Coordinates of C-alpha atoms and ligand atoms in Angstrom, one line a residue:
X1 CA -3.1 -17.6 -3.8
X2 CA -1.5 -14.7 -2.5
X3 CA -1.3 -12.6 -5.6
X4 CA -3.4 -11.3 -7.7
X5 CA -5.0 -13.2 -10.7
X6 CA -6.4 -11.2 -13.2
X7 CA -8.8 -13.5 -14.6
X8 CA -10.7 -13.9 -11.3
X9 CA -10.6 -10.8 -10.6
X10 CA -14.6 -10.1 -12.5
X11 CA -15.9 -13.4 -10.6
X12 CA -18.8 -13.2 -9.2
X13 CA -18.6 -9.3 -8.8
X14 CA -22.3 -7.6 -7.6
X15 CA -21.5 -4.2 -8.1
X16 CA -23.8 -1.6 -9.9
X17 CA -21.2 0.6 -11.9
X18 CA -17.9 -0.6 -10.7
X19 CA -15.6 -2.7 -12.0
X20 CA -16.9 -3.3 -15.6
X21 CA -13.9 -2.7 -17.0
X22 CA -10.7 -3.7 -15.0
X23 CA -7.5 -2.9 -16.3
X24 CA -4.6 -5.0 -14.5
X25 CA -0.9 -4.1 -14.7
X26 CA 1.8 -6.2 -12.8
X27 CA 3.9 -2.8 -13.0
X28 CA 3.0 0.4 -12.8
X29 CA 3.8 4.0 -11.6
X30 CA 0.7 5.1 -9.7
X31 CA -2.9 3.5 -10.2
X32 CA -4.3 7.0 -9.8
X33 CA -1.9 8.6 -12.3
X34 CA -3.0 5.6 -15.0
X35 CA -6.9 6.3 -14.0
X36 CA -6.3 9.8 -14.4
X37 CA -5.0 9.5 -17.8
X38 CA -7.7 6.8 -18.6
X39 CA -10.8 9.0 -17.5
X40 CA -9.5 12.5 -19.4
X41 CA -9.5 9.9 -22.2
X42 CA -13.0 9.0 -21.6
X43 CA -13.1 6.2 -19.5
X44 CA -17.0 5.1 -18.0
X45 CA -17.8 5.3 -14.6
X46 CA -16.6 2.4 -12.7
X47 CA -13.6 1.7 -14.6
X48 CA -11.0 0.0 -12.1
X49 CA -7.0 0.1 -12.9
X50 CA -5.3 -2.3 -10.2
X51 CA -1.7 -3.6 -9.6
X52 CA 0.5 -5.8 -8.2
X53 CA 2.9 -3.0 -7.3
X54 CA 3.2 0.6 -7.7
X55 CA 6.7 2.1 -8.6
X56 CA 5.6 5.6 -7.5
X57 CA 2.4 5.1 -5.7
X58 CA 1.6 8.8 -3.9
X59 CA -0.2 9.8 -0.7
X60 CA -1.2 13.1 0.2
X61 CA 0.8 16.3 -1.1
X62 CA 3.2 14.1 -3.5
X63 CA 4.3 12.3 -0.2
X64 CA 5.5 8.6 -1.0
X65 CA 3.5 6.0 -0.5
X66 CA 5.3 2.1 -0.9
X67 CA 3.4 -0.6 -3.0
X68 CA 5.3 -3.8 -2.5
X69 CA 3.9 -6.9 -4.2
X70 CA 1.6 -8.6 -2.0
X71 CA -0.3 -5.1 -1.4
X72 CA -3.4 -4.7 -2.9
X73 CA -3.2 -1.2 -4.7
X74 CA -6.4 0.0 -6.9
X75 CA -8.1 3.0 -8.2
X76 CA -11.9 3.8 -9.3
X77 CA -12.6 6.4 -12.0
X78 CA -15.9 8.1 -10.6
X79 CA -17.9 11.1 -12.3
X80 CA -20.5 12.3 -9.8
X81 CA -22.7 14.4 -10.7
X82 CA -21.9 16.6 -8.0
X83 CA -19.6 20.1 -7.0
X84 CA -16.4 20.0 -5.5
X85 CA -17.5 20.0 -1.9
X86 CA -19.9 17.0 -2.4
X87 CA -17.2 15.2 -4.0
X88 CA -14.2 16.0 -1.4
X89 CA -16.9 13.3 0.5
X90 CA -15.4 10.7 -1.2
X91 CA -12.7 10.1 1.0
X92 CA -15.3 9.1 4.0
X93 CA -17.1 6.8 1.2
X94 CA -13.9 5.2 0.8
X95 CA -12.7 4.9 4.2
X96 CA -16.1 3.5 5.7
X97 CA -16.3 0.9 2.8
X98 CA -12.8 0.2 3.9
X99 CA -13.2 -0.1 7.4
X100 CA -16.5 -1.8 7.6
X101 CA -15.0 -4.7 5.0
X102 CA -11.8 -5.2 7.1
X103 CA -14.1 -5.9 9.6
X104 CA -16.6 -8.0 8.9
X105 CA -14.1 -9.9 6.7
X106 CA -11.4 -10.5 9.3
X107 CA -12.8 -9.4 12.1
X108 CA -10.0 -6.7 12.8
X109 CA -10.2 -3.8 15.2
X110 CA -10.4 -1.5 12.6
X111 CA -10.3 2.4 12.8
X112 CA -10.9 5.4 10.4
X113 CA -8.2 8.7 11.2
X114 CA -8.9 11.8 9.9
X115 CA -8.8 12.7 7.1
X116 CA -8.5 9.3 5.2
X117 CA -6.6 6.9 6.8
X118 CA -7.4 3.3 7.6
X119 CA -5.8 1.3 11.1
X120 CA -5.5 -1.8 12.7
X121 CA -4.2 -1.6 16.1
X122 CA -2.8 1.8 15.6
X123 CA -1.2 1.4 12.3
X124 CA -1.7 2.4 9.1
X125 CA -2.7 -0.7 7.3
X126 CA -4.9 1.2 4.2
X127 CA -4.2 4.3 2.0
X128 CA -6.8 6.5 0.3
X129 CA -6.2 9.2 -1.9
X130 CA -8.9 11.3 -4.0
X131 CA -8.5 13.2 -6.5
X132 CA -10.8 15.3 -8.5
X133 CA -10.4 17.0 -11.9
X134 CA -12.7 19.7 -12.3
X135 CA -13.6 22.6 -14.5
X136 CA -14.9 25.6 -13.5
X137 CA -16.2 24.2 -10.0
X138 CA -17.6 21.2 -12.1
X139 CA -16.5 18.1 -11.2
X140 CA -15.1 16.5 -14.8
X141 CA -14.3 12.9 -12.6
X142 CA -12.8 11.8 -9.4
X143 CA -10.0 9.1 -9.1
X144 CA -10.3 7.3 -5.7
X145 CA -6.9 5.1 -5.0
X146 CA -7.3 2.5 -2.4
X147 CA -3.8 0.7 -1.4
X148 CA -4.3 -2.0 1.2
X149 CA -0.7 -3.3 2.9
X150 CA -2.1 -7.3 2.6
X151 CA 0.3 -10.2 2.1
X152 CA 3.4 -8.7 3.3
X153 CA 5.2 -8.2 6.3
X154 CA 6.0 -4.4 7.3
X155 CA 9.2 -4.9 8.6
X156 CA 10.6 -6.9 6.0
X157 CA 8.7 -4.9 2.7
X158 CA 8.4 -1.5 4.0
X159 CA 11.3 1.0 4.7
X160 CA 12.4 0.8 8.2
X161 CA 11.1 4.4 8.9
X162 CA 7.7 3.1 8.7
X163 CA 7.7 0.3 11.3
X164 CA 6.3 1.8 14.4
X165 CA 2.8 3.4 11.7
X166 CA 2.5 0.8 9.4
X167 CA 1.2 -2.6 9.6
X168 CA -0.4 -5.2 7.3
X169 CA -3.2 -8.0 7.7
X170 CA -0.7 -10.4 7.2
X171 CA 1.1 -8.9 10.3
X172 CA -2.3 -9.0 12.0
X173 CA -3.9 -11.9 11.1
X174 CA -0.9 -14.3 10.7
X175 CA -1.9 -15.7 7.6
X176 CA -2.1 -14.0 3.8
X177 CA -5.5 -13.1 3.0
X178 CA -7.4 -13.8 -0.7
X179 CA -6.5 -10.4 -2.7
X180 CA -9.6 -11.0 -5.3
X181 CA -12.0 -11.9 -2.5
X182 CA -10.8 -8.7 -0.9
X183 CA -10.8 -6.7 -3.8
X184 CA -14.5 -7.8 -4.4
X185 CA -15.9 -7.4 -0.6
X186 CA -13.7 -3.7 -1.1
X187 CA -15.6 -2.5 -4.5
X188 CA -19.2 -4.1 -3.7
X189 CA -18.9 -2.1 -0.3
X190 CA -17.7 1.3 -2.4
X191 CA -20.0 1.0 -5.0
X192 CA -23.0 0.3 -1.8
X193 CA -21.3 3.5 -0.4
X194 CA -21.6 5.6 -3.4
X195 CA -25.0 5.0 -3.9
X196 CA -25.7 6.2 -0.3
X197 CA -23.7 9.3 -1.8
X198 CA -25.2 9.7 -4.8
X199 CA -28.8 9.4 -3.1
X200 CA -28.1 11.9 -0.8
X201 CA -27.5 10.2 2.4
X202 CA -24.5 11.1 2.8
X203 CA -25.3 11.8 6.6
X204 CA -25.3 7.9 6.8
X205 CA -21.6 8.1 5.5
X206 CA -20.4 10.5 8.0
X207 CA -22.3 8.9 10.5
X208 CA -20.6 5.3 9.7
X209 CA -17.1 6.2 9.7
X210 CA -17.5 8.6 13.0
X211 CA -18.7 4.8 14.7
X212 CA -14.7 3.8 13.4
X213 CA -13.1 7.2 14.3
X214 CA -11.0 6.2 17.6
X215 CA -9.3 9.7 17.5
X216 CA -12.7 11.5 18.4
X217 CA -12.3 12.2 22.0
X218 CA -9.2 11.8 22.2
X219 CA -6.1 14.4 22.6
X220 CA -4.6 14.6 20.0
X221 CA -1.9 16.7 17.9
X222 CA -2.9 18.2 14.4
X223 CA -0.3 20.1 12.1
X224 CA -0.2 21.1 8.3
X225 CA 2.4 23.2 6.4
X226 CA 1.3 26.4 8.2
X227 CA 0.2 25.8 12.1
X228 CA -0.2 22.7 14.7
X229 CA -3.0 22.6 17.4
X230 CA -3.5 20.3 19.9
X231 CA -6.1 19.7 21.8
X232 CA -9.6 17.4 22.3
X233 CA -11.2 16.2 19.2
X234 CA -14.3 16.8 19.5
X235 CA -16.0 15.8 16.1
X236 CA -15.9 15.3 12.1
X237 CA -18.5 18.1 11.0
X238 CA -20.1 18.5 7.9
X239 CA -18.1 19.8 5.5
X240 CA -15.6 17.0 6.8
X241 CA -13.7 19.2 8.9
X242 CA -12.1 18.4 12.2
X243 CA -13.1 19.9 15.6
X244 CA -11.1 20.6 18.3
X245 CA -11.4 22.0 21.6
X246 CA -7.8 23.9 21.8
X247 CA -6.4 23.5 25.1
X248 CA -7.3 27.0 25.4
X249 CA -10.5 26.6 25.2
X250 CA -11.5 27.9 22.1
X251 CA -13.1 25.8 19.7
X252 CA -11.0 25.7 16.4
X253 CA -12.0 24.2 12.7
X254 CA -9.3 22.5 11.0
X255 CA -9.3 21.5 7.6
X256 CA -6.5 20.0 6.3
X257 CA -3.9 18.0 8.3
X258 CA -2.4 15.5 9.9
X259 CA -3.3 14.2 13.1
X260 CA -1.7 11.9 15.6
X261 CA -2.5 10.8 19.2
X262 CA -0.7 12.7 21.8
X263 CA 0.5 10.9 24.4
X264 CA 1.2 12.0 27.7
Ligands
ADP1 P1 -1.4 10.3 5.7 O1 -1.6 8.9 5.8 O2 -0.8 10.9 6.9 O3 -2.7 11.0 5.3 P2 -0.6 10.2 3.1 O4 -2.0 9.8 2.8 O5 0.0 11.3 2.5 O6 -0.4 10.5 4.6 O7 0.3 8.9 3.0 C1 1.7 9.0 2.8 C2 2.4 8.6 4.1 O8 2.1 7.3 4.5 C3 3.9 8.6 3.8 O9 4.5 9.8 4.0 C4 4.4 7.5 4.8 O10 4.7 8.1 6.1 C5 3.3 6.6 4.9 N1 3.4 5.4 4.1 C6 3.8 5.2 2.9 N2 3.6 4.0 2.4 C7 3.0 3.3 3.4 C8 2.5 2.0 3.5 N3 2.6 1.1 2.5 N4 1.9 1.6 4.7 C9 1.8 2.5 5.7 N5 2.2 3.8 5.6 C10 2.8 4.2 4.5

């Protein structure tokens, strides 16, 4: 089967907290947007919204990200009991669960790119996007979308503009992949992930996507709305942040962005 079914989607699932309650659309506007809306209504902890496509699904700053049928496009409704800057660790939760599962699933050279980015080969084959609604530096939930490009072919369901980033396990593997077996390895692994998190080893997490981070000494090229760098990067600190050593020497934090590989 190459898309979803909703009834098999609960099968077999050994997860703690997630996926208790799964709410499955064919259509919908953005999986975040429809958790969002679900936890300020109360939702529990765990509470999964997944579809088959996504009519406005959204990456970072508003920026477009394409759900094609044959994707597999989810979002968990977290509530940590955590600030702001222990949640913003989310993202590496979700990219090492990522990461580690396309692996030892398929077997894929997999690697993480800061900030939350998933590759295979180079190309963007996963999506992550966190988002956390807060009040006064509490952290009311978080809303952590996963999209995975699965059982479709780039070049044929992605706009022509994406070609040379984006790829697809279908594109890498040759063959469509099991979207519920996937969407169970994906939330068993999260769920794992989050109870690293939650239990305060979230060195382990950091440590565990750094092993996937092919970027880290590399040069590379790092802009955001204000300024672009370039130089080595040196490492993911702490607080998430990305190090570089400018080609001036200096040694510069950077802490949002965008990062690609320079070549020479
Ligand atoms: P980044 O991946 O650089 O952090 P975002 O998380 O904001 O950026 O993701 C949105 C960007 O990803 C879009 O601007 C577009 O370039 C690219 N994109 C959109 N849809 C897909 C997709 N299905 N597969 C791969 N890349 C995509």
């Amino acid at each position: 089967m190459s898309r979803i079914s909703a009834d098999s989607l609960q099968e077999g699932l050994r997860t703690k907290r997630f996926g208790r309650s799964i709410f499955f659309l064919h259509k919908i506007s953005s999986t975040n947007d429809f958790g969002k809306r679900l936890a300020a209504h109360g939702a529990i902890e765990g509470t999964v919204v997944i579809a088959e496509t996504q009519t406005s699904g959204r990456g970072r700053l508003g920026r477009k990200w394409f759900s094609p049928i044959g994707g597999l496009w989810f979002s968990v409704i977290l509530k940590p009991s955590m600030g702001v800057t222990k949640a913003a660790r989310l993202v590496f939760v979700a990219g090492l669960a990522v990461a580690e599962t396309l692996n030892n699933a398929y077997g894929l050279r997999v690697e993480t790119r800061w900030p939350n980015d998933v590759l295979v080969n180079g190309r963007k084959v996963c999506g992550i996007l966190t988002e956390t609604n807060i009040t006064a530096e509490k952290v009311n939930f978080v809303v952590v979308g996963v999209g995975i490009n699965a059982n479709f072919i780039p070049e044929k369901a992605l706009p022509a503009t994406l070609r040379k980033t984006s790829t697809s396990l279908e594109r890498e593997l040759g063959h469509k992949v099991q979207l519920e077996l996937l969407f169970r390895a994906l939330l068993e692994n999260i769920d794992d992930k989050y109870d690293l998190l939650v239990g305060k080893n979230y060195s382990s997490i950091l440590e565990g996507w750094k092993k996937y981070a092919g970027f880290l000494g590399r040069q590379v090229e790092v802009s955001n709305e204000t300024r672009r760098f370039s130089g080595l990067a040196l490492d993911v600190d702490y607080e998430g942040a990305l190090v570089l050593r400018l080609d001036t020497g200096e040694t510069k934090r950077v802490l949002v962005g965008d990062i690609s590989l320079r070549t020479k």
